[in-house]
């Protein structure tokens, strides 16, 4: 694999993580018919387990910078 | 009975540019066609997906598979982007699946007022992602200092460790300062703000530690100004990297207020 390919791959992966941030924690949650438990929180957890390791560790990131709790997902609003 | 389920991508208002029925030029999840299914003042972009892949049990297995997740996420995003190029869009969360289109109509009808209110809120707005990284030096920055290392390895080691600690501390303070400045600048323009979990893990391939991963809802006409001000506010900070992504459809802000969310809950 050339350096160029690697750079392109990295670019693609960065975009994927940004996309998953939005698709897994953003977007209107409408409960689907057959996937009641999946459509909401379980989906997020399962997918996070697959793609983001060390979920427990990020307590300190949120606390260090912002003084908020670890569950720093979407939902907070600017005044 | 059916072998297919209805996968809903997003809610829009049907317009001249996007009349109800099949949408040309867009491919959805599972390489399927996408159609607009309307009810009253709103419509949902819907595609058929195989029941075998999107039943609850199948999804549980599939979502552990990063390749599968990526394909579905990109297809979902592709449809949302297509719609966003034509009109205001209200993205639905990944894998919102219904038995059939009639159920989609039912949900649209019941949520009509809420959807319309949210679409009004998002009209002419885009989401920008702003990530702040602390560029924390890893390992010894300088090459081996051969002579001192030989004469006094212990002291050299300790000095190096102290230096690392100081660099790390400096990078963290700079990142914290960057986050403060960005919030102040962005707050002048953005109408809403949402946080995501800082990125880490196998997909977080950028350098540095991600210390803030925020999204801002910004009037479309002020996008350039927003990016410029965010960029400028942290320009001279050392050990900090700021990454701006977007424009995105308003994914991070398409969150139903609680009462409506529970109304849409499982039917008895």
Short mmCIF file of C-alpha atoms in Angstrom, two decimals:
data_model
loop_
_atom_site.label_atom_id
_atom_site.label_comp_id
_atom_site.label_asym_id
_atom_site.label_seq_id
_atom_site.Cartn_x
_atom_site.Cartn_y
_atom_site.Cartn_z
CA UNK A 1 0.00 0.00 0.00
CA UNK A 2 1.44 3.38 -0.96
CA UNK A 3 1.57 6.34 1.34
CA UNK A 4 -1.07 7.96 -0.80
CA UNK A 5 -3.41 5.03 -0.37
CA UNK A 6 -2.89 5.08 3.35
CA UNK A 7 -3.67 8.76 3.49
CA UNK A 8 -6.82 8.19 1.48
CA UNK A 9 -7.80 5.37 3.79
CA UNK A 10 -7.19 7.50 6.84
CA UNK A 11 -9.32 10.23 5.34
CA UNK A 12 -12.11 7.76 4.70
CA UNK A 13 -11.92 6.38 8.24
CA UNK A 14 -12.00 9.82 9.81
CA UNK A 15 -15.13 10.57 7.88
CA UNK A 16 -16.68 7.31 9.00
CA UNK A 17 -16.20 8.05 12.68
CA UNK A 18 -17.72 11.51 12.23
CA UNK A 19 -20.61 9.96 10.38
CA UNK A 20 -21.20 7.36 13.06
CA UNK A 21 -21.16 10.03 15.74
CA UNK A 22 -24.13 11.56 14.02
CA UNK A 23 -25.96 8.49 12.89
CA UNK A 24 -25.71 6.73 16.21
CA UNK A 25 -26.39 9.55 18.63
CA UNK A 26 -28.18 12.05 16.41
CA UNK A 27 -31.21 11.77 14.21
CA UNK A 28 -34.80 11.57 15.31
CA UNK A 29 -35.52 8.33 17.10
CA UNK A 30 -38.78 6.91 15.88
CA UNK A 31 -39.47 3.52 17.21
CA UNK A 32 -39.63 1.08 14.36
CA UNK A 33 -42.00 -1.83 14.31
CA UNK A 34 -39.77 -4.81 14.48
CA UNK A 35 -36.71 -3.41 16.07
CA UNK A 36 -38.12 -1.76 19.15
CA UNK A 37 -35.15 -2.28 21.36
CA UNK A 38 -32.68 -1.71 18.55
CA UNK A 39 -33.94 1.60 17.27
CA UNK A 40 -33.03 3.47 20.40
CA UNK A 41 -30.30 2.87 22.88
CA UNK A 42 -29.33 -0.71 22.14
CA UNK A 43 -28.31 0.21 18.64
CA UNK A 44 -25.95 2.79 19.98
CA UNK A 45 -24.42 0.48 22.52
CA UNK A 46 -23.98 -2.41 20.18
CA UNK A 47 -22.46 -0.31 17.47
CA UNK A 48 -20.24 1.50 19.89
CA UNK A 49 -18.95 -1.78 21.14
CA UNK A 50 -18.07 -2.65 17.60
CA UNK A 51 -16.34 0.53 16.61
CA UNK A 52 -15.19 2.38 19.68
CA UNK A 53 -13.00 0.65 22.19
CA UNK A 54 -12.50 1.74 25.77
CA UNK A 55 -15.85 3.41 26.21
CA UNK A 56 -15.32 3.47 29.97
CA UNK A 57 -12.16 5.47 29.69
CA UNK A 58 -13.72 8.61 28.39
CA UNK A 59 -14.99 9.68 31.79
CA UNK A 60 -11.87 11.68 32.21
CA UNK A 61 -12.02 13.46 28.84
CA UNK A 62 -15.41 14.95 29.51
CA UNK A 63 -14.54 15.83 33.08
CA UNK A 64 -11.17 17.32 32.39
CA UNK A 65 -12.19 19.84 29.84
CA UNK A 66 -15.79 20.60 30.43
CA UNK A 67 -16.72 19.57 33.88
CA UNK A 68 -19.61 17.57 32.47
CA UNK A 69 -20.38 13.94 33.07
CA UNK A 70 -19.15 11.16 30.86
CA UNK A 71 -22.40 10.84 28.93
CA UNK A 72 -21.45 13.71 26.72
CA UNK A 73 -23.63 12.80 23.81
CA UNK A 74 -25.88 15.17 21.97
CA UNK A 75 -28.75 16.97 23.54
CA UNK A 76 -27.19 19.85 25.36
CA UNK A 77 -28.06 23.20 23.98
CA UNK A 78 -26.37 26.52 23.79
CA UNK A 79 -28.19 29.19 25.71
CA UNK B 1 -45.69 -12.45 4.88
CA UNK B 2 -43.56 -9.84 3.05
CA UNK B 3 -39.91 -10.49 2.48
CA UNK B 4 -39.17 -6.78 2.72
CA UNK B 5 -39.32 -4.09 5.35
CA UNK B 6 -39.57 -0.31 4.97
CA UNK B 7 -36.42 1.49 6.04
CA UNK B 8 -37.01 5.20 6.73
CA UNK B 9 -34.14 7.66 6.20
CA UNK B 10 -35.51 11.10 6.85
CA UNK B 11 -38.56 13.31 6.94
CA UNK B 12 -39.02 16.19 4.52
CA UNK B 13 -41.78 18.33 3.15
CA UNK B 14 -42.67 17.19 -0.35
CA UNK B 15 -41.77 20.01 -2.73
CA UNK B 16 -41.78 20.52 -6.47
CA UNK B 17 -38.17 19.36 -6.47
CA UNK B 18 -39.07 16.25 -4.52
CA UNK B 19 -42.53 15.04 -5.43
CA UNK B 20 -43.89 11.89 -3.85
CA UNK B 21 -42.95 8.63 -5.43
CA UNK B 22 -39.63 7.19 -6.59
CA UNK B 23 -36.56 9.39 -6.30
CA UNK B 24 -34.22 9.18 -9.24
CA UNK B 25 -30.49 9.42 -8.86
CA UNK B 26 -30.19 8.06 -5.36
CA UNK B 27 -29.43 4.60 -4.06
CA UNK B 28 -30.22 3.59 -0.53
CA UNK B 29 -29.32 0.87 1.89
CA UNK B 30 -28.98 -2.59 0.33
CA UNK B 31 -28.62 -0.90 -3.07
CA UNK B 32 -32.32 -0.27 -3.04
CA UNK B 33 -34.40 2.43 -4.72
CA UNK B 34 -35.74 5.23 -2.54
CA UNK B 35 -39.24 6.67 -2.64
CA UNK B 36 -41.05 9.48 -0.89
CA UNK B 37 -43.98 8.25 1.14
CA UNK B 38 -46.24 11.14 2.10
CA UNK B 39 -48.87 11.77 4.71
CA UNK B 40 -50.35 15.23 5.05
CA UNK B 41 -47.76 17.97 5.04
CA UNK B 42 -44.74 15.72 5.45
CA UNK B 43 -43.14 12.77 3.72
CA UNK B 44 -40.50 10.21 4.55
CA UNK B 45 -37.78 8.90 2.29
CA UNK B 46 -38.23 5.16 2.43
CA UNK B 47 -36.52 2.19 0.85
CA UNK B 48 -37.24 -1.52 0.91
CA UNK B 49 -34.72 -3.68 2.70
CA UNK B 50 -34.60 -7.45 3.03
CA UNK B 51 -36.23 -8.72 6.19
CA UNK B 52 -33.44 -11.23 6.53
CA UNK B 53 -30.92 -8.44 7.08
CA UNK B 54 -32.98 -5.98 9.10
CA UNK B 55 -34.95 -8.05 11.53
CA UNK B 56 -34.03 -7.40 15.13
CA UNK B 57 -31.95 -10.55 15.42
CA UNK B 58 -30.14 -9.91 12.15
CA UNK B 59 -29.37 -6.31 13.09
CA UNK B 60 -27.83 -7.38 16.36
CA UNK B 61 -25.39 -9.55 14.49
CA UNK B 62 -24.77 -7.13 11.62
CA UNK B 63 -24.03 -4.15 13.82
CA UNK B 64 -21.03 -5.97 15.23
CA UNK B 65 -19.64 -6.06 11.73
CA UNK B 66 -17.89 -2.82 10.95
CA UNK B 67 -17.99 -3.35 7.18
CA UNK B 68 -21.72 -3.88 7.26
CA UNK B 69 -22.22 -0.91 9.56
CA UNK B 70 -20.13 1.28 7.29
CA UNK B 71 -22.06 0.28 4.18
CA UNK B 72 -25.40 0.99 5.83
CA UNK B 73 -24.18 4.23 7.41
CA UNK B 74 -22.84 5.53 4.10
CA UNK B 75 -25.96 4.55 2.21
CA UNK B 76 -28.15 6.17 4.87
CA UNK B 77 -26.02 9.30 4.74
CA UNK B 78 -26.11 9.30 0.94
CA UNK B 79 -29.89 9.49 0.94
CA UNK B 80 -29.94 12.21 3.61
CA UNK B 81 -27.38 14.25 1.64
CA UNK B 82 -29.37 13.85 -1.54
CA UNK B 83 -32.49 15.15 0.17
CA UNK B 84 -30.59 17.95 1.89
CA UNK B 85 -29.40 19.18 -1.50
CA UNK B 86 -33.03 19.80 -2.43
CA UNK B 87 -34.83 20.79 0.72
CA UNK B 88 -34.75 20.96 4.52
CA UNK B 89 -34.26 17.53 5.94
CA UNK B 90 -34.98 15.89 9.27
CA UNK B 91 -32.69 12.86 9.49
CA UNK B 92 -33.91 9.77 11.28
CA UNK B 93 -31.58 7.62 13.27
CA UNK B 94 -29.84 4.73 11.58
CA UNK B 95 -31.93 1.58 11.17
CA UNK B 96 -35.43 2.95 11.68
CA UNK B 97 -37.39 0.09 10.18
CA UNK B 98 -41.13 -0.45 9.72
CA UNK B 99 -43.26 -3.38 8.62
CA UNK B 100 -44.51 -1.53 5.55
CA UNK B 101 -45.19 1.90 4.06
CA UNK B 102 -48.60 2.11 5.70
CA UNK B 103 -46.93 2.03 9.08
CA UNK B 104 -44.62 4.83 7.92
CA UNK B 105 -47.67 6.91 6.89
CA UNK B 106 -49.23 6.23 10.24
CA UNK B 107 -46.15 7.48 12.09
CA UNK B 108 -45.92 10.53 9.83
CA UNK B 109 -49.54 11.42 10.43
CA UNK B 110 -49.22 11.16 14.17
CA UNK B 111 -46.00 13.14 14.30
CA UNK B 112 -46.94 15.68 11.67
CA UNK B 113 -46.98 18.76 13.89
CA UNK B 114 -43.71 17.90 15.56
CA UNK B 115 -42.00 17.17 12.26
CA UNK B 116 -43.22 20.41 10.75
CA UNK B 117 -42.00 22.35 13.75
CA UNK B 118 -38.57 20.77 13.51
CA UNK B 119 -38.34 21.30 9.78
CA UNK B 120 -39.12 24.98 10.32
CA UNK B 121 -36.37 25.14 12.90
CA UNK B 122 -33.81 23.62 10.53
CA UNK B 123 -34.74 25.59 7.43
CA UNK B 124 -31.63 27.30 6.01
CA UNK B 125 -29.41 25.92 8.75
CA UNK B 126 -26.51 23.48 8.57
CA UNK B 127 -24.53 21.57 11.13
CA UNK B 128 -20.78 22.05 11.51
CA UNK B 129 -18.65 19.70 13.55
CA UNK B 130 -15.73 21.15 15.49
CA UNK B 131 -13.16 18.84 17.04
CA UNK B 132 -10.32 19.96 19.26
CA UNK B 133 -7.22 17.80 19.68
CA UNK B 134 -4.43 18.14 22.19
CA UNK B 135 -1.24 17.16 20.42
CA UNK B 136 0.34 15.36 23.34
CA UNK B 137 3.88 14.25 22.64
CA UNK B 138 4.27 10.50 22.89
CA UNK B 139 7.54 8.96 24.01
CA UNK B 140 10.83 10.83 24.09
CA UNK B 141 10.73 13.73 21.71
CA UNK B 142 14.50 14.13 21.35
CA UNK B 143 16.78 11.44 19.98
CA UNK B 144 19.04 9.63 22.44
CA UNK B 145 21.58 11.96 23.97
CA UNK B 146 24.33 9.41 23.91
CA UNK B 147 26.95 11.06 26.10
CA UNK B 148 24.71 12.12 29.01
CA UNK B 149 22.81 8.88 28.87
CA UNK B 150 26.03 7.00 29.43
CA UNK B 151 27.38 9.25 32.18
CA UNK B 152 24.13 9.58 34.09
CA UNK B 153 21.28 7.50 32.71
CA UNK B 154 19.07 7.91 35.76
CA UNK B 155 19.06 11.67 35.71
CA UNK B 156 18.56 11.78 31.96
CA UNK B 157 15.57 9.50 32.28
CA UNK B 158 13.99 11.61 35.01
CA UNK B 159 14.57 14.81 33.11
CA UNK B 160 12.95 13.32 30.07
CA UNK B 161 9.97 12.16 32.07
CA UNK B 162 9.52 15.60 33.58
CA UNK B 163 9.74 17.19 30.17
CA UNK B 164 7.07 14.83 28.88
CA UNK B 165 4.80 15.66 31.79
CA UNK B 166 5.24 19.36 31.19
CA UNK B 167 4.58 19.05 27.46
CA UNK B 168 1.49 17.04 28.21
CA UNK B 169 0.25 19.58 30.70
CA UNK B 170 0.88 22.40 28.26
CA UNK B 171 -1.00 20.64 25.49
CA UNK B 172 -3.96 20.02 27.78
CA UNK B 173 -4.13 23.65 28.92
CA UNK B 174 -3.87 24.86 25.36
CA UNK B 175 -6.67 22.51 24.32
CA UNK B 176 -8.86 23.65 27.19
CA UNK B 177 -8.22 27.24 26.18
CA UNK B 178 -9.06 26.39 22.56
CA UNK B 179 -12.35 24.85 23.63
CA UNK B 180 -13.23 27.98 25.63
CA UNK B 181 -12.40 30.31 22.76
CA UNK B 182 -14.26 28.24 20.21
CA UNK B 183 -17.34 28.10 22.38
CA UNK B 184 -17.27 31.86 22.78
CA UNK B 185 -16.78 32.53 19.07
CA UNK B 186 -19.17 29.87 17.83
CA UNK B 187 -21.78 30.96 20.33
CA UNK B 188 -21.98 34.31 18.55
CA UNK B 189 -23.24 32.64 15.41
CA UNK B 190 -24.61 29.20 16.17
CA UNK B 191 -28.21 28.86 17.26
CA UNK B 192 -27.77 25.47 18.91
CA UNK B 193 -24.97 23.36 20.26
CA UNK B 194 -24.61 19.62 20.80
CA UNK B 195 -21.80 17.48 22.13
CA UNK B 196 -20.59 14.14 20.97
CA UNK B 197 -18.39 11.74 22.83
CA UNK B 198 -14.71 12.51 22.24
CA UNK B 199 -13.41 10.20 19.55
CA UNK B 200 -11.13 7.35 20.38
CA UNK B 201 -10.66 3.75 19.38
CA UNK B 202 -9.81 2.06 16.16
CA UNK B 203 -11.55 4.57 13.93
CA UNK B 204 -10.03 7.63 15.57
CA UNK B 205 -6.95 7.69 13.41
CA UNK B 206 -6.00 11.37 13.64
CA UNK B 207 -3.06 12.48 15.72
CA UNK B 208 -3.51 13.84 19.23
CA UNK B 209 -6.15 13.29 21.86
CA UNK B 210 -9.64 14.40 20.96
CA UNK B 211 -10.81 16.54 23.86
CA UNK B 212 -13.93 18.09 22.37
CA UNK B 213 -16.23 16.83 19.65
CA UNK B 214 -19.03 19.33 19.25
CA UNK B 215 -21.63 20.24 16.69
CA UNK B 216 -23.12 23.63 16.01
CA UNK B 217 -26.29 24.50 14.16
CA UNK B 218 -25.43 27.51 12.04
CA UNK B 219 -27.46 29.67 9.64
CA UNK B 220 -26.33 28.56 6.18
CA UNK B 221 -25.56 32.11 5.12
CA UNK B 222 -23.05 32.48 7.95
CA UNK B 223 -21.18 29.22 7.43
CA UNK B 224 -18.03 30.84 6.07
CA UNK B 225 -17.94 33.38 8.84
CA UNK B 226 -18.45 30.62 11.39
CA UNK B 227 -15.56 28.54 10.09
CA UNK B 228 -13.29 31.53 9.79
CA UNK B 229 -13.96 32.73 13.32
CA UNK B 230 -13.49 29.28 14.82
CA UNK B 231 -10.25 28.82 12.94
CA UNK B 232 -8.90 32.23 13.82
CA UNK B 233 -9.76 32.00 17.50
CA UNK B 234 -7.21 29.24 18.13
CA UNK B 235 -4.65 30.05 15.48
CA UNK B 236 -1.73 30.90 17.71
CA UNK B 237 -2.27 28.17 20.31
CA UNK B 238 0.55 25.64 20.32
CA UNK B 239 -0.09 21.92 20.67
CA UNK B 240 -3.70 22.22 19.56
CA UNK B 241 -5.31 21.01 16.39
CA UNK B 242 -8.81 22.04 15.40
CA UNK B 243 -10.73 20.12 12.79
CA UNK B 244 -13.94 21.38 11.26
CA UNK B 245 -16.27 18.98 9.45
CA UNK B 246 -19.37 19.68 7.47
CA UNK B 247 -21.67 20.99 6.36
CA UNK B 248 -23.86 18.22 7.70
CA UNK B 249 -27.59 17.76 7.66
CA UNK B 250 -28.75 18.63 11.19
CA UNK B 251 -28.22 15.10 12.55
CA UNK B 252 -27.08 16.16 15.98
CA UNK B 253 -30.07 18.41 16.51
CA UNK B 254 -32.81 16.17 15.19
CA UNK B 255 -33.74 14.97 18.63
CA UNK B 256 -37.37 14.77 19.65
CA UNK B 257 -38.41 16.47 22.85
CA UNK B 258 -39.35 13.86 25.44
CA UNK B 259 -43.18 13.92 25.39
CA UNK B 260 -43.38 13.35 21.63
CA UNK B 261 -40.71 10.71 21.84
CA UNK B 262 -42.73 8.66 24.26
CA UNK B 263 -45.88 9.08 22.17
CA UNK B 264 -44.00 7.41 19.39
CA UNK B 265 -43.04 4.58 21.67
CA UNK B 266 -43.96 0.95 21.20
CA UNK B 267 -47.61 0.34 20.69
CA UNK B 268 -49.29 -1.84 23.25
#
